[in-house]
Tab-separated table of C-alpha atoms and ligand atoms in Angstrom:
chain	number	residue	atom	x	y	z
A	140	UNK	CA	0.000	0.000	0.000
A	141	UNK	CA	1.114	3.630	-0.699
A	142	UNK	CA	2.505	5.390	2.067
A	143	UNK	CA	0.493	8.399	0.482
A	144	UNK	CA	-2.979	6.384	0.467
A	145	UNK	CA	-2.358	5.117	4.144
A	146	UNK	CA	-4.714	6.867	6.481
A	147	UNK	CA	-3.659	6.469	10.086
A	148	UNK	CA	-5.482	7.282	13.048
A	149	UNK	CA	-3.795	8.240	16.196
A	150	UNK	CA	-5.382	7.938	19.919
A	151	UNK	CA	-2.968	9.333	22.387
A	152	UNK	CA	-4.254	11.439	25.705
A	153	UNK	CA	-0.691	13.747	25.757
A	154	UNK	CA	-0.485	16.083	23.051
A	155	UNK	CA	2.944	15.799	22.825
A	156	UNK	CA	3.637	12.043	21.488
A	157	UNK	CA	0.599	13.425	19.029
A	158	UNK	CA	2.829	15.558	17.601
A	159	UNK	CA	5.711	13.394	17.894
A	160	UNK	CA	4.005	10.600	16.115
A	161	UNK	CA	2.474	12.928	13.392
A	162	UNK	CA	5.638	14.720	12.656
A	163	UNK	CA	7.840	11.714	12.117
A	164	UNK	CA	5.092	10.036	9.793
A	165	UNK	CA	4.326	13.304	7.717
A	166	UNK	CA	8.307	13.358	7.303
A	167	UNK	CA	8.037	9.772	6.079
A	168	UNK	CA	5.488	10.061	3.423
A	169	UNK	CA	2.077	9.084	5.143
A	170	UNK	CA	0.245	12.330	4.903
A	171	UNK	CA	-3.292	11.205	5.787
A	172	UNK	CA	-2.953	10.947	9.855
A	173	UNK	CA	-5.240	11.961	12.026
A	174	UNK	CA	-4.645	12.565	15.746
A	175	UNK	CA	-7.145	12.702	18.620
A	176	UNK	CA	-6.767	13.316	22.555
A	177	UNK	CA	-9.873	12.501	23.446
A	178	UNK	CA	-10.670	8.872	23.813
A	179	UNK	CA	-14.112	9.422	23.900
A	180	UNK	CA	-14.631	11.824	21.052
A	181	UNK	CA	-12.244	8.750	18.643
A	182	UNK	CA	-14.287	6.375	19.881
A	183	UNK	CA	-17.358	7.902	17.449
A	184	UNK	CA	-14.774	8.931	14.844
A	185	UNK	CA	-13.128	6.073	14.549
A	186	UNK	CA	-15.659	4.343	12.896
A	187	UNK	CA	-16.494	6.857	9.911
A	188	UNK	CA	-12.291	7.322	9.415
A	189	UNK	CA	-11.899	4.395	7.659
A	190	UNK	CA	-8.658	4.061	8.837
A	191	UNK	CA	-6.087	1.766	7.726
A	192	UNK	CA	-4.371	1.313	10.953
A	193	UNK	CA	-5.236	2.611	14.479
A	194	UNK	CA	-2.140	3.438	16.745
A	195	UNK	CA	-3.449	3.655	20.240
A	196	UNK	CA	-2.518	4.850	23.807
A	197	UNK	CA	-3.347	2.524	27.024
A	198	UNK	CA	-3.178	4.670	29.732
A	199	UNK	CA	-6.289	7.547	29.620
A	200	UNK	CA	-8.390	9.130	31.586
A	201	UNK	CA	-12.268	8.730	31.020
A	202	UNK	CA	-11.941	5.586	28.640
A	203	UNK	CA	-8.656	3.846	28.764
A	204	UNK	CA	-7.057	2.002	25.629
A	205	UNK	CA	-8.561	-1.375	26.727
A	206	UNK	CA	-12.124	0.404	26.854
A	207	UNK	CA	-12.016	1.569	23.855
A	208	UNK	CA	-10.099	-1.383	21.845
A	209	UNK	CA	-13.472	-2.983	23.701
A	210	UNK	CA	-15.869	-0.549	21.691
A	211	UNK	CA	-13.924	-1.158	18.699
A	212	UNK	CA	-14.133	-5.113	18.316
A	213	UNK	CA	-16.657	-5.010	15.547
A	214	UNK	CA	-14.014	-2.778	13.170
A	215	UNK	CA	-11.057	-4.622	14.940
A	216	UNK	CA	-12.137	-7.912	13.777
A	217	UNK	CA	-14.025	-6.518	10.677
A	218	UNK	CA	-13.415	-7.714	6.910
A	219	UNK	CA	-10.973	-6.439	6.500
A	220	UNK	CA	-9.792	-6.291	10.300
A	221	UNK	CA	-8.656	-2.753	11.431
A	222	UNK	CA	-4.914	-3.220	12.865
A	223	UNK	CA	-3.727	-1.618	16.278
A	224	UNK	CA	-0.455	-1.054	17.012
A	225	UNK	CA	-0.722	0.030	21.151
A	226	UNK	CA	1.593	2.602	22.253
A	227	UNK	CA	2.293	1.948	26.230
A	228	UNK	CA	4.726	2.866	28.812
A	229	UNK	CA	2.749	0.068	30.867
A	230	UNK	CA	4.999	-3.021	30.330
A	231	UNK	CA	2.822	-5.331	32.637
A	232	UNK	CA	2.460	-8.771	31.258
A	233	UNK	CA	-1.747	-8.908	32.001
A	234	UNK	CA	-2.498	-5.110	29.862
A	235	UNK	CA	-0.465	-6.910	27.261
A	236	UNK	CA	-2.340	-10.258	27.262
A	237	UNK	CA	-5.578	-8.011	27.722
A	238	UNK	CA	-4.956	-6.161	24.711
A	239	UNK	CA	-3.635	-9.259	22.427
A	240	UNK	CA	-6.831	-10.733	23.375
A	241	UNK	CA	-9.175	-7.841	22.241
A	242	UNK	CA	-6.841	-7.817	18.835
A	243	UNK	CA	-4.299	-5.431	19.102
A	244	UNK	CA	-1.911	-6.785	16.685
A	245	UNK	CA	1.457	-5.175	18.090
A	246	UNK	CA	3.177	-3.134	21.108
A	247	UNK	CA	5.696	0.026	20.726
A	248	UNK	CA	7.224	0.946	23.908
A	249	UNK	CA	7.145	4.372	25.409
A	250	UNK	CA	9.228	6.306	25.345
A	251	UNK	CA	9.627	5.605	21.513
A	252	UNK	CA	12.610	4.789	19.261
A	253	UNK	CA	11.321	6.330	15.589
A	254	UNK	CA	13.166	3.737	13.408
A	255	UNK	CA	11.197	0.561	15.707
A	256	UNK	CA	8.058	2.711	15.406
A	257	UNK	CA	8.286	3.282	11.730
A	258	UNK	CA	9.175	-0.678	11.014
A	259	UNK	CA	5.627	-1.853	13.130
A	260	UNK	CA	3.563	0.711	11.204
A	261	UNK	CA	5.214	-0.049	7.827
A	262	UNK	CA	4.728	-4.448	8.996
A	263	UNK	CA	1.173	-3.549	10.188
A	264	UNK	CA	0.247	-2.142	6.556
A	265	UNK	CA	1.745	-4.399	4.366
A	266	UNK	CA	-0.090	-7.182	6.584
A	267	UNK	CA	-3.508	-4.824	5.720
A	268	UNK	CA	-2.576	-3.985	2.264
A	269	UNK	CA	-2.380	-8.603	1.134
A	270	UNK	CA	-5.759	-8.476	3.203
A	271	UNK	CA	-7.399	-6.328	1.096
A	272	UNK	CA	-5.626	-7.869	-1.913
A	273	UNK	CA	-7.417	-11.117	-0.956
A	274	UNK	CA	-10.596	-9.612	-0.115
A	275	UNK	CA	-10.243	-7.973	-3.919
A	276	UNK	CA	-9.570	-10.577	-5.187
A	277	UNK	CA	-12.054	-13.227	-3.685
A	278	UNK	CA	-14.972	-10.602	-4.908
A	279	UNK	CA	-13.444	-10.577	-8.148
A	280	UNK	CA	-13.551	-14.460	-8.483
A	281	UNK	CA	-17.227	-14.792	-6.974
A	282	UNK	CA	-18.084	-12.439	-9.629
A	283	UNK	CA	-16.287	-14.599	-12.219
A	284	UNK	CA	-18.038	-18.070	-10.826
A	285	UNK	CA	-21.743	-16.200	-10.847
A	286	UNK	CA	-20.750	-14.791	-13.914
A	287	UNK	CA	-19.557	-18.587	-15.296
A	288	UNK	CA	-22.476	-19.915	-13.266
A	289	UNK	CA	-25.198	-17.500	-15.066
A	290	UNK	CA	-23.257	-18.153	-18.811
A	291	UNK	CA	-23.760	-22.225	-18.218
A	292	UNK	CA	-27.372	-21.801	-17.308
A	293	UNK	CA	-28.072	-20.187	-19.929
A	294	UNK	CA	-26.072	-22.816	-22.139
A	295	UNK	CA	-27.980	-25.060	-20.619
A	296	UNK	CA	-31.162	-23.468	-21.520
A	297	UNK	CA	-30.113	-22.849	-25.073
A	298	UNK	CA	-29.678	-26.428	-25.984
A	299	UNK	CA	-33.297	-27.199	-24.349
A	300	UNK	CA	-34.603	-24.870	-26.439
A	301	UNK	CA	-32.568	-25.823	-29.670
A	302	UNK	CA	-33.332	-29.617	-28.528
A	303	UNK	CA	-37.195	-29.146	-28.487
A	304	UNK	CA	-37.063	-27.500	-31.727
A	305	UNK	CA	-35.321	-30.037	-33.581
A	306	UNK	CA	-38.247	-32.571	-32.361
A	307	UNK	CA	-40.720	-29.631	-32.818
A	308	UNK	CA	-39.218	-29.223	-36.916
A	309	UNK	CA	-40.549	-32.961	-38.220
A	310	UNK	CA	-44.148	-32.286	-37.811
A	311	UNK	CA	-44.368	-27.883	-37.623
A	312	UNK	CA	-41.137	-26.310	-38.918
A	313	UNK	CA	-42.475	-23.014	-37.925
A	314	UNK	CA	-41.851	-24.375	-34.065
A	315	UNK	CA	-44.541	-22.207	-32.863
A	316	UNK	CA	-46.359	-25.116	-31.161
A	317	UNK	CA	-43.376	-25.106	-28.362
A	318	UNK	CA	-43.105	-21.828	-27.394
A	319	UNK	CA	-47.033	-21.567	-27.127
A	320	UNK	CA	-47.424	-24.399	-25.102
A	321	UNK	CA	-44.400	-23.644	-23.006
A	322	UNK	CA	-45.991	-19.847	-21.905
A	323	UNK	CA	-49.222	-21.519	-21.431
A	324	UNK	CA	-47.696	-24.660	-19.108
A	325	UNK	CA	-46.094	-21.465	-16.873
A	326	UNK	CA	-48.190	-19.272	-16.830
A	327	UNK	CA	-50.918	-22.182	-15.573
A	328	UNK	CA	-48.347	-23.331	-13.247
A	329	UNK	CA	-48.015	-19.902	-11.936
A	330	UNK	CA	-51.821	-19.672	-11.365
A	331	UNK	CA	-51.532	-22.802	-9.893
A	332	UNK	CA	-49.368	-21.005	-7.061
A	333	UNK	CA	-46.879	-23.263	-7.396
A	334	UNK	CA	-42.941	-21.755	-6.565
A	335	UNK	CA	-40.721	-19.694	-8.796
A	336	UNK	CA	-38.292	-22.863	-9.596
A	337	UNK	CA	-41.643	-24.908	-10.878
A	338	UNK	CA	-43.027	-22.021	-12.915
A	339	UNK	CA	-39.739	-21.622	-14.445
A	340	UNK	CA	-38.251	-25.068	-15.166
A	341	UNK	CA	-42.197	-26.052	-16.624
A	342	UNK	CA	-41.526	-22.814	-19.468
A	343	UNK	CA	-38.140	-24.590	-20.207
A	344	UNK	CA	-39.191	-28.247	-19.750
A	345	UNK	CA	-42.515	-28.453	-21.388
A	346	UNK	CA	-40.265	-27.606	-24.686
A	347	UNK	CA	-39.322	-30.974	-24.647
A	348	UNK	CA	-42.906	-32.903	-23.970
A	349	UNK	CA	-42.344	-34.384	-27.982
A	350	UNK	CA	-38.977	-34.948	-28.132
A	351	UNK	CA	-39.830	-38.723	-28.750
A	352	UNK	CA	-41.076	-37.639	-31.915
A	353	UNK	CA	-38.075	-37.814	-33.104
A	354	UNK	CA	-37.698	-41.311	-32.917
A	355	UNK	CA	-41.365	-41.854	-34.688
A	356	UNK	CA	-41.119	-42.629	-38.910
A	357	UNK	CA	-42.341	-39.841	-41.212
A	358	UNK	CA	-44.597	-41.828	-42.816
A	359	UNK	CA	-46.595	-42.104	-39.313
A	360	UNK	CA	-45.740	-38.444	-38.140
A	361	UNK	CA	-46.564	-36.591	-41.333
A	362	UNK	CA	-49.225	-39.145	-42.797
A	363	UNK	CA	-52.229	-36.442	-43.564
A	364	UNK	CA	-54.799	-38.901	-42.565
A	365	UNK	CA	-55.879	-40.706	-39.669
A	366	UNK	CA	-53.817	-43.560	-38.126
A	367	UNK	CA	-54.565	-46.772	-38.147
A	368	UNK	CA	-54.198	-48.883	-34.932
A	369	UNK	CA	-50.639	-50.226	-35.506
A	370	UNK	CA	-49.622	-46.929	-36.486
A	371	UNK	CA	-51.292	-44.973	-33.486
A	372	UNK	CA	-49.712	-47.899	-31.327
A	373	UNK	CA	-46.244	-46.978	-32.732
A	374	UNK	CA	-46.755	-42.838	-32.282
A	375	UNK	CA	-47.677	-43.649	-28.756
A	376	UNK	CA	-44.185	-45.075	-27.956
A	377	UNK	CA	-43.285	-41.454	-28.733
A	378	UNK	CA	-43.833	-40.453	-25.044
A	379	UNK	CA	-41.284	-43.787	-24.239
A	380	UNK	CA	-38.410	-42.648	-26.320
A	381	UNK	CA	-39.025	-39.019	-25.235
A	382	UNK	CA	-38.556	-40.033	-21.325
A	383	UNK	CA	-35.758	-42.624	-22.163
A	384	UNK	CA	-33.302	-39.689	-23.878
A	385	UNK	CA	-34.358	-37.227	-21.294
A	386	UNK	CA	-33.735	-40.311	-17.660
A	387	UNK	CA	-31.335	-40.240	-15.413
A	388	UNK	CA	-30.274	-36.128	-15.720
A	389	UNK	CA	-29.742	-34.723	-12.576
A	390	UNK	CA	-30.446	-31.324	-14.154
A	391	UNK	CA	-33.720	-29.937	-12.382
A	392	UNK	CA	-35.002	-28.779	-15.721
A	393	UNK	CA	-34.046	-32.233	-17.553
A	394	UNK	CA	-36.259	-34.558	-14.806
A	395	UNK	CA	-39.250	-32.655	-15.430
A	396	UNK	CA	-38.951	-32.855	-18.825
A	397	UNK	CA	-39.030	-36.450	-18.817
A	398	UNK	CA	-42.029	-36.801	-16.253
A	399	UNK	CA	-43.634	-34.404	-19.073
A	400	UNK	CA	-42.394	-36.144	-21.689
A	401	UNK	CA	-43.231	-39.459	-19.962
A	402	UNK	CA	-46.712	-38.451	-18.593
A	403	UNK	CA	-48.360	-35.693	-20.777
A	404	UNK	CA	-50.654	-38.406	-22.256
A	405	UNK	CA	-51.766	-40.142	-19.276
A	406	UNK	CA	-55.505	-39.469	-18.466
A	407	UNK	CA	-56.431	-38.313	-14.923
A	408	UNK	CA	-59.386	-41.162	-15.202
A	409	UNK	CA	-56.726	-43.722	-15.932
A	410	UNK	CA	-57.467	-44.399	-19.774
A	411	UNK	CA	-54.694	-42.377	-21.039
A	412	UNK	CA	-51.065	-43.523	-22.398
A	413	UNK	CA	-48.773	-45.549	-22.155
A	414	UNK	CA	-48.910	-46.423	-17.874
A	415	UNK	CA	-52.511	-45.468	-17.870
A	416	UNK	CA	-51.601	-43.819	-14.815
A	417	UNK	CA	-54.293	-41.706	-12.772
A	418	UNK	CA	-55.542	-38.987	-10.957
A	419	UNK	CA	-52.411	-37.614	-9.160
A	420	UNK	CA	-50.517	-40.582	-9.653
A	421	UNK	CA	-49.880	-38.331	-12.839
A	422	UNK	CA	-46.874	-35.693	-11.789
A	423	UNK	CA	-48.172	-31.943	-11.789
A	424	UNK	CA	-45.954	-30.984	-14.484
A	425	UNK	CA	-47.632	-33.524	-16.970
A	426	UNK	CA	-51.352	-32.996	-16.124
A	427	UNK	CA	-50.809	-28.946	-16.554
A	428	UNK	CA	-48.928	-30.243	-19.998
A	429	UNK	CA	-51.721	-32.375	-21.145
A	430	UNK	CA	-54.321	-29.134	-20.851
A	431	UNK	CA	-51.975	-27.047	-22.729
A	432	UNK	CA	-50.864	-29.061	-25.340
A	433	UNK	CA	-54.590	-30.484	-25.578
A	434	UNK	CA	-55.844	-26.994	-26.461
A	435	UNK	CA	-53.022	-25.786	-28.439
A	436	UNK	CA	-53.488	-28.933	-30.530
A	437	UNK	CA	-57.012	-28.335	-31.165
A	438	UNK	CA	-56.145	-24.553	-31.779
A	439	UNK	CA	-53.896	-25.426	-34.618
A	440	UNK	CA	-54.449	-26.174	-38.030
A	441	UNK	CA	-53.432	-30.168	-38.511
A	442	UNK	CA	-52.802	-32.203	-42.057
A	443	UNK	CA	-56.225	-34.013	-41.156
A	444	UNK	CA	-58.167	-31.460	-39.148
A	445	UNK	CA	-58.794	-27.230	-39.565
A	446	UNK	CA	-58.221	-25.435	-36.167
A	447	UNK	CA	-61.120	-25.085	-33.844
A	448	UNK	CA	-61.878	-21.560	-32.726
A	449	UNK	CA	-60.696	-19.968	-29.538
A	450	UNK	CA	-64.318	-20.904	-27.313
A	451	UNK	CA	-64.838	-24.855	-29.201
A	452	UNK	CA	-61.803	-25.493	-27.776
A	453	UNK	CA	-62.438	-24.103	-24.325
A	454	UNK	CA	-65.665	-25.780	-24.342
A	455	UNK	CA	-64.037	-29.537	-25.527
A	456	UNK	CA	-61.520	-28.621	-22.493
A	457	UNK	CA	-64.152	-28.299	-19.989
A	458	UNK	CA	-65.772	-31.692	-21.584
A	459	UNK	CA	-62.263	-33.072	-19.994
A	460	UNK	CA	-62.740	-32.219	-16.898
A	461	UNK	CA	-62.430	-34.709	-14.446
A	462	UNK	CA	-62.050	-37.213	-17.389
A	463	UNK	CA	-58.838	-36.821	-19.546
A	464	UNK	CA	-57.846	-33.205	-17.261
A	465	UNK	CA	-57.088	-32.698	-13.635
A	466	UNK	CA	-60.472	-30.351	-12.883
A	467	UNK	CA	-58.664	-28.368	-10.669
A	468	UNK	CA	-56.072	-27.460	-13.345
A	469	UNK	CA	-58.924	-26.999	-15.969
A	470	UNK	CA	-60.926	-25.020	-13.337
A	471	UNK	CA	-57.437	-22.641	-13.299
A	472	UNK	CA	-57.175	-23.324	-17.061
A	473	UNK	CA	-60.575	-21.774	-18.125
A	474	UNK	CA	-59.963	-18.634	-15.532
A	475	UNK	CA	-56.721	-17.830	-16.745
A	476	UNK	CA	-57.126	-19.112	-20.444
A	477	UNK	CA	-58.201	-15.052	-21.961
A	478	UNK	CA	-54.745	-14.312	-20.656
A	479	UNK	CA	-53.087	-17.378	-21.875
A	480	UNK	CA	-54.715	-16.273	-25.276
A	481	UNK	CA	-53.111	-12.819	-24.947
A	482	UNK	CA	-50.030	-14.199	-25.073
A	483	UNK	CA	-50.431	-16.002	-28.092
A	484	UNK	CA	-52.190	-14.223	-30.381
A	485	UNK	CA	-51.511	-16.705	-33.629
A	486	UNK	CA	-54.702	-18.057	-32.311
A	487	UNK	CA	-57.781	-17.452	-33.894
B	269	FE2	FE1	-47.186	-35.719	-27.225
């Protein structure tokens, strides 16, 4: 540390070893010191001097050196801690235990020899200058690890997105479908009053809830007509191969994806695909899916169907309820569904 930028902050009750001290530092280069005779007035100074080192008298009248080394344990042993360097003519072994114990970091003996005082002022800084150095530079690697940290989420994020799309691109290369039915899953999960991580990882894992499309033939996924039973058979497995890439992730975002993925067919009355799971044995994630994916489907313009309007599609969700649909998410569904509509306006 600069001798210059040093500010040291003197407590001594006789004016003259002020003066003393002062003078020999000003003639040394430290030219922000700051004396004080009164114990009690440094005591409330201290504290707003942001001082780099704190040289300090034992023996005072009205608050003594130990008193107010006492006061000042919170700056003492602050981040970083505020050195004291006591100046004493008391040599006795217990005001120098006393002391150590309430911080002080070094002695000078009164009266004092300049060259030994100069040396445990110039020690006591350096030791305060790598302090700070570390402090520095631990805040500047936090900020590098949140800033890391942040930058790999949103990696992370990224290839969700770009991962859903790619499924999204065999059947509707406009991807629209996704990002529809991903607002819709949070803002019903939202509604739902489920927690900030929920509503979040839904929006990013409910991109996903067809990625086992991918592993479905064209001539069953694009075939303008309606299946047949082999071939409905085989684009059910989609919601098998789906879960099986997206198992055994221990990213937050990546398990949900696969209970959608795994579940967003199943029915809450049990007749749905491919467990035929029910009621809430079916995860949260997957029965707030099925709604939204369920009305975006019938919103949308298929190779074998024209889109339904806006309130025939409300209407065939309500016919769900308590059927295919959890009623208390289509109950949420058909309160919140004008603003779910707001945010997607491609519907008609
Ligand atoms: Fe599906």
């Amino acid at each position: 540390m600069e001798r210059l930028q040093c500010r040291i902050y003197i407590v001594d009750d006789e004016p003259h070893n002020l003066t003393l001290l002062s003078k020999l530092l000003t003639r040394h280069g430290f030219t922000q010191v700051t004396v004080n005779s009164d114990p009690e007035d440094a005591l409330l100074a201290i504290p707003k001097a942001e001082c780099d080192l704190l040289l300090l008298d034992m023996t005072m009248p009205k608050l003594c050196g130990l008193e107010l080394l006492e006061h000042l344990q919170p700056l003492v042993h602050g981040t970083p801690p505020l050195p004291v360097l006591v100046l004493t003519g008391d040599t006795r072994t217990d005001t120098r235990r006393a002391a150590l114990n309430l911080g002080a970091k070094d002695f000078v003996n009164k009266p004092f020899d300049p060259p030994e005082v100069l040396c445990r002022i110039q020690n006591l800084l350096e030791a305060r200058s790598l302090q700070k150095r570390l402090l520095d530079q631990n805040s500047e690697l936090e900020r590098l690890v949140t800033e890391r940290t942040r930058q790999l989420q949103l990696n992370q994020l990224e290839t969700v997105r770009r991962l859903g799309q790619a499924a999204e691109y065999r059947d509707d290369q406009t991807g629209t479908h996704i990002v529809r039915v991903s607002r819709a899953a949070s803002v019903l999960a939202q509604r739902l009053g489920q927690s900030e991580e929920f509503v979040s990882a839904i929006g990013h894992a409910a991109q996903l809830h067809d990625l086992g499309k991918l592993a479905i033939p064209d001539s069953i996924l694009l075939k303008p007509g309606r299946l047949d039973d082999q071939e409905m058979a085989s684009m059910r497995q989609h919601v098998a191969f789906g879960a099986d890439i997206l198992a055994g992730s221990d990213c937050p975002i990546l398990s949900m994806a696969e209970q959608i993925a795994r579940y967003h067919h199943e029915r809450w009355d049990g007749k749905g695909y491919l467990e035929g799971l029910e009621g809430l044995q079916i995860p949260l994630c997957a029965r707030i899916l099925s709604v939204v994916d369920v009305f975006d489907a019938l919103t949308s313009d298929r190779p074998y169907k024209r889109a339904w309007t806006y309130s025939e599609a409300l209407a065939e969700i309500e016919k769900g309820r308590g059927s295919q649909f959890d009623p208390d998410v289509v109950d949420q569904f058909l309160r919140v569904a004008e603003d779910i509509y707001q945010l997607n306006p491609i519907h008609p």
